[in-house]
Coordinates of N, CA and C in Angstrom, one line a residue:
X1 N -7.2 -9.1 2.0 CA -6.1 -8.3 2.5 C -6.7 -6.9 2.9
X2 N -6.2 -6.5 3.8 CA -6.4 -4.8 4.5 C -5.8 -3.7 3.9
X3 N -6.6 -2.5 4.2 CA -5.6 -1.4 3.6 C -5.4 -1.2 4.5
X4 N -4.0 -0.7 4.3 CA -2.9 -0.4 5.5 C -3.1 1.4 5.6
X5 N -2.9 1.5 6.4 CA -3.7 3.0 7.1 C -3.0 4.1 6.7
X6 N -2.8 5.7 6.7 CA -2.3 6.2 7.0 C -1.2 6.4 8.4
X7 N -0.5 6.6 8.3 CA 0.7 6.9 9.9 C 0.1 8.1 10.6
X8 N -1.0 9.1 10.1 CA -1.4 10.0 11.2 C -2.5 9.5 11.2
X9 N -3.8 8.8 10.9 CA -4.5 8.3 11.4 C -4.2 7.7 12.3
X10 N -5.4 7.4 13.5 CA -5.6 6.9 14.4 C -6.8 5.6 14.1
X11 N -6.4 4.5 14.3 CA -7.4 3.5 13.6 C -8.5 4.0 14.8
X12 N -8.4 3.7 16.0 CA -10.1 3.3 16.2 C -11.1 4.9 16.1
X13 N -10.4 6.0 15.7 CA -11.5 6.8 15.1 C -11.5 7.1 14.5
X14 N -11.4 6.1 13.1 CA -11.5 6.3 11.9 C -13.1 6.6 11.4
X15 N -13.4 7.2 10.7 CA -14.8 7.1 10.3 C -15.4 7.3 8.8
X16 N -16.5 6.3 8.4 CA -16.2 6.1 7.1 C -17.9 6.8 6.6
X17 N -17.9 7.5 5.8 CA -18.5 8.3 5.1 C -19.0 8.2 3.7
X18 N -20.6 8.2 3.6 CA -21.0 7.5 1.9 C -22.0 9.2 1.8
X19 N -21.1 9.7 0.8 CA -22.2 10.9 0.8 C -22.7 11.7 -0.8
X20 N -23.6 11.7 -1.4 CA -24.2 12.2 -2.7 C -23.6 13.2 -2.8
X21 N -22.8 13.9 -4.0 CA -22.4 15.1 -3.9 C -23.1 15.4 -5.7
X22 N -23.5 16.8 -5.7 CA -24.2 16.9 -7.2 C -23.5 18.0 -7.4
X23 N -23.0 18.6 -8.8 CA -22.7 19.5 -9.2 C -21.2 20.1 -9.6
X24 N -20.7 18.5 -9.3 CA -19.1 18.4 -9.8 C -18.9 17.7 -11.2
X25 N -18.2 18.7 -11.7 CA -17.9 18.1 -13.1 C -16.5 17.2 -12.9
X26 N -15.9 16.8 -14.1 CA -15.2 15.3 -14.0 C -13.9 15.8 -13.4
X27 N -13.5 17.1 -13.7 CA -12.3 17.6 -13.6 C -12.1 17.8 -12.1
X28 N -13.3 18.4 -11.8 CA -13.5 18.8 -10.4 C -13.7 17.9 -9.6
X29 N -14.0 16.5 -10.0 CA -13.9 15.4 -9.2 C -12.2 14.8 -8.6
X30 N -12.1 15.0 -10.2 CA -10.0 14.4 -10.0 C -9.5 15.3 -9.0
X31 N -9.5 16.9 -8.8 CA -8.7 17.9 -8.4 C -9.3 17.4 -6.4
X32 N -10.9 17.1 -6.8 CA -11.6 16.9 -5.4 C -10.9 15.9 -4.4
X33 N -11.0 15.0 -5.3 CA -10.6 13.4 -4.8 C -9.1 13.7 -4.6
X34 N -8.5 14.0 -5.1 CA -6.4 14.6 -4.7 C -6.5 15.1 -3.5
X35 N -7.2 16.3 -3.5 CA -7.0 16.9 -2.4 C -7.2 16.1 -1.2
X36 N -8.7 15.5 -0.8 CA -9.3 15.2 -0.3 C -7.8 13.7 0.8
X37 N -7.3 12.9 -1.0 CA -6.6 12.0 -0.1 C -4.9 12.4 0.0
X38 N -4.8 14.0 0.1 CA -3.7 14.4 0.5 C -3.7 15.5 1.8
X39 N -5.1 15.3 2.3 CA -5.1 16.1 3.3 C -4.8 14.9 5.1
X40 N -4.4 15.3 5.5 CA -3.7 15.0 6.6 C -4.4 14.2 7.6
X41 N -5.6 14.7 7.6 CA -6.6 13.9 8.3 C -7.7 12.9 7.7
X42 N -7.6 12.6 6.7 CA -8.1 12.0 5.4 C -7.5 11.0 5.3
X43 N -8.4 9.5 5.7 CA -7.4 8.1 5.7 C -7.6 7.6 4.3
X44 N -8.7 7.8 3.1 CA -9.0 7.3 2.3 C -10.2 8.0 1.0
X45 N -10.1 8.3 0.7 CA -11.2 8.9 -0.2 C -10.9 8.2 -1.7
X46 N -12.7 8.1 -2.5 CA -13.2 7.8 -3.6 C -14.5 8.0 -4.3
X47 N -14.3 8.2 -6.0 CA -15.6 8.4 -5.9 C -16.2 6.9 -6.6
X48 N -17.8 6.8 -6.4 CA -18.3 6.1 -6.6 C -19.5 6.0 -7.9
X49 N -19.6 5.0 -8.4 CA -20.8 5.2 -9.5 C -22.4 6.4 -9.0
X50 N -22.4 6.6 -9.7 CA -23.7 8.0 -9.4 C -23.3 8.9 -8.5
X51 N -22.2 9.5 -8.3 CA -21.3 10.9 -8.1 C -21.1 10.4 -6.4
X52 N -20.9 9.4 -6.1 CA -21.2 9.0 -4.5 C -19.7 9.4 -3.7
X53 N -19.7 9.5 -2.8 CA -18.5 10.2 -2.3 C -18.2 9.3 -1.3
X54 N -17.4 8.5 -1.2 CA -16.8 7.0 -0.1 C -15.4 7.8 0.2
X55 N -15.5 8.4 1.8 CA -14.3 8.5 2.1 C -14.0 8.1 4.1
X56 N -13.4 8.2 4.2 CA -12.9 7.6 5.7 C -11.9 8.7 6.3
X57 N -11.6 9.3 7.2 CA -11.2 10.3 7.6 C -11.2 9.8 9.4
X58 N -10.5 10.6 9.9 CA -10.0 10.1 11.3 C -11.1 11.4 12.4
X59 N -11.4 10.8 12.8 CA -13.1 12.0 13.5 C -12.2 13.0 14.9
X60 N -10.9 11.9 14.9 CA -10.7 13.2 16.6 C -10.1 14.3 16.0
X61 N -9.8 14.5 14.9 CA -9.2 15.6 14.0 C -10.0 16.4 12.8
X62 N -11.2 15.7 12.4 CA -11.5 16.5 11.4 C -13.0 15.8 11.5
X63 N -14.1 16.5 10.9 CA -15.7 16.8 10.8 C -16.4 16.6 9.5
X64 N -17.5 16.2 9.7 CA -18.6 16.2 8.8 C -18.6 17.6 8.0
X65 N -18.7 18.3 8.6 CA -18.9 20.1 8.5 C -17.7 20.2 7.6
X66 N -16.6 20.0 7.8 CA -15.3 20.5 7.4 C -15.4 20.1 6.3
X67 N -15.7 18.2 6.0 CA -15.8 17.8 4.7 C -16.5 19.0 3.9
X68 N -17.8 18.9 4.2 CA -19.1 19.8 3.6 C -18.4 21.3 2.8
X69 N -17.5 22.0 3.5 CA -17.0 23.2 3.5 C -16.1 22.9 2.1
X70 N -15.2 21.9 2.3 CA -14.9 21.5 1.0 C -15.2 21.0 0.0
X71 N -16.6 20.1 -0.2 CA -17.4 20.2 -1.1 C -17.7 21.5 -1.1
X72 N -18.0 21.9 -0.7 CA -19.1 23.7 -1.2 C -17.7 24.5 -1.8
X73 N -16.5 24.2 -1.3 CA -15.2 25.1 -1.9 C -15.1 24.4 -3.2
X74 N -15.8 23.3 -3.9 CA -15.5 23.2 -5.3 C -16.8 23.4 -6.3
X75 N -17.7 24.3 -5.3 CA -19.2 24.5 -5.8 C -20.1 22.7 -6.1
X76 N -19.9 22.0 -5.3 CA -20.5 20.9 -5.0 C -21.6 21.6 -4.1
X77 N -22.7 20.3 -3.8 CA -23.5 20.2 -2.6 C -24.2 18.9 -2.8
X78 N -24.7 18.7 -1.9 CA -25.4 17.6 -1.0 C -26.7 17.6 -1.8
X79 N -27.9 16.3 -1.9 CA -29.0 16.5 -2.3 C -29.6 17.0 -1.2
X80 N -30.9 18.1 -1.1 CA -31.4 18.6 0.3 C -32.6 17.5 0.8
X81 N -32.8 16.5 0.3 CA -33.6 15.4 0.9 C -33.9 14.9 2.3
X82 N -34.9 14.5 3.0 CA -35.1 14.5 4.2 C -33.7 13.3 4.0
X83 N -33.7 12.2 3.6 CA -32.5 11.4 4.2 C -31.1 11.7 4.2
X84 N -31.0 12.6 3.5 CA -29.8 13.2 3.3 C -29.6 13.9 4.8
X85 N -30.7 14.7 5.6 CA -30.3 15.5 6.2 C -30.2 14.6 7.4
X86 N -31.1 13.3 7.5 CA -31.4 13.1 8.7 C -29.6 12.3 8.7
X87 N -29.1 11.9 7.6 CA -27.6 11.3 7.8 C -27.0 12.0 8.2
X88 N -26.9 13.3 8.0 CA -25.7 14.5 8.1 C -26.2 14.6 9.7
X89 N -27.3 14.2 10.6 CA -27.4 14.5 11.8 C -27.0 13.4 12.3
X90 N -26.8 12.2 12.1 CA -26.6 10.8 12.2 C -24.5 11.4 12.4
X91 N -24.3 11.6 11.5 CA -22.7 11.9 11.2 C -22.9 13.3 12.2
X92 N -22.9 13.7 12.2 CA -22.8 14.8 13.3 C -22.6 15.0 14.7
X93 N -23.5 13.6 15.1 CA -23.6 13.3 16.3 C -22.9 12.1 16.7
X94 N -21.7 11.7 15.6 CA -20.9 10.5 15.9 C -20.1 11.1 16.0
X95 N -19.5 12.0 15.1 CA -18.9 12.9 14.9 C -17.7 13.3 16.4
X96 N -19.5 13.9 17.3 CA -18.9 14.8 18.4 C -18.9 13.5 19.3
X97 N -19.4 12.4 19.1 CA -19.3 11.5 20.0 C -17.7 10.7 20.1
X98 N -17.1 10.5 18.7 CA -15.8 10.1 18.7 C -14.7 11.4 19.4
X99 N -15.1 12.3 18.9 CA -14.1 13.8 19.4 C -14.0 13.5 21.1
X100 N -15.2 13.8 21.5 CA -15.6 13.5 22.6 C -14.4 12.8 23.2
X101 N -14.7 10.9 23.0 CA -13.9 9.8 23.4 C -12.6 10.2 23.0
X102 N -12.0 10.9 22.3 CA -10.8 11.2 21.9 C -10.4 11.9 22.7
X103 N -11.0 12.7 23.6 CA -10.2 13.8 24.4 C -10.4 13.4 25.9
X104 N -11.1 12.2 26.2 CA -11.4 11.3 27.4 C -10.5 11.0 28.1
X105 N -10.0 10.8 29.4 CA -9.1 10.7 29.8 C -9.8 9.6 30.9
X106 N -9.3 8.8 30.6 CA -9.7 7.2 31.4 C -9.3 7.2 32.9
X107 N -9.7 6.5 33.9 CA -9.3 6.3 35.4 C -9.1 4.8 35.3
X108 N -8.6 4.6 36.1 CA -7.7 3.2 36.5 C -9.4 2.1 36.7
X109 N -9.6 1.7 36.7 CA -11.0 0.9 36.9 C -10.6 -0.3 38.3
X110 N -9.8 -0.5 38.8 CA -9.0 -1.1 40.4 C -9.2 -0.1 41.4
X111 N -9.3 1.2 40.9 CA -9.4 2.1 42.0 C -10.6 1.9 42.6
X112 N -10.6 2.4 43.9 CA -11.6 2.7 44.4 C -12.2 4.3 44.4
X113 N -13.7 4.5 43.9 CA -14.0 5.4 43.4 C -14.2 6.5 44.2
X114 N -14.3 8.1 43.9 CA -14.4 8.7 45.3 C -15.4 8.7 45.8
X115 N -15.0 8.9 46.9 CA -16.6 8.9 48.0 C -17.0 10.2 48.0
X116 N -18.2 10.8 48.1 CA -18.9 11.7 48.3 C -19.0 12.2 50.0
X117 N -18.6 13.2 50.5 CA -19.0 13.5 51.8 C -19.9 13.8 51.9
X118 N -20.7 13.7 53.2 CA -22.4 14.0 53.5 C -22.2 15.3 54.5

């Protein structure tokens, strides 16, 4: 069976997120995790065994960065590891690539395309 979505999410730019966070205590995980799945552009959030951070959020409205800001607003962070960072550029660049398609404005594909004058 599926989870059924949020009503402001947009399913196809949903985007699902697996991220280490160190430096949260348990309280600060409960208060993290509330927020996190009462914020508006946030389709899902959890935490996972070894402080792991599973959440899914709708990308034409909200960011990698933004998440981050909110970890760092409960004195969390990221491990600084080369794979850690090369993910956060991995998410960064899907990131602007869903935003992107989100704000894309399609043409008819029957049309005939314009012509260029010489």
């Amino acid at each position: 069976m599926t989870k059924a979505h949020k009503a402001t999410s947009q399913e196809p730019f949903l985007l699902h997120r697996k991220l280490p966070v160190e430096g949260l205590g348990e309280s600060q995980w409960e208060d993290f995790i509330h927020e996190l799945n009462h914020h508006p552009c946030v389709d899902f959030a959890e935490r996972k065994p070894g402080n792991r951070l599973f959440v899914t959020y709708d990308g034409s409205h909200w960011s990698i960065d933004e998440l981050l800001d909110l970890v760092a607003g409960y004195d969390g962070r990221l491990p600084g590891g080369w794979w850690t960072r090369r993910k956060l550029a991995w998410y960064r660049f899907t990131d602007d690539n869903v935003r992107a398609n989100a704000n894309h404005e399609p043409f008819c594909c029957s049309k005939i395309p314009p012509m260029k004058r010489k």
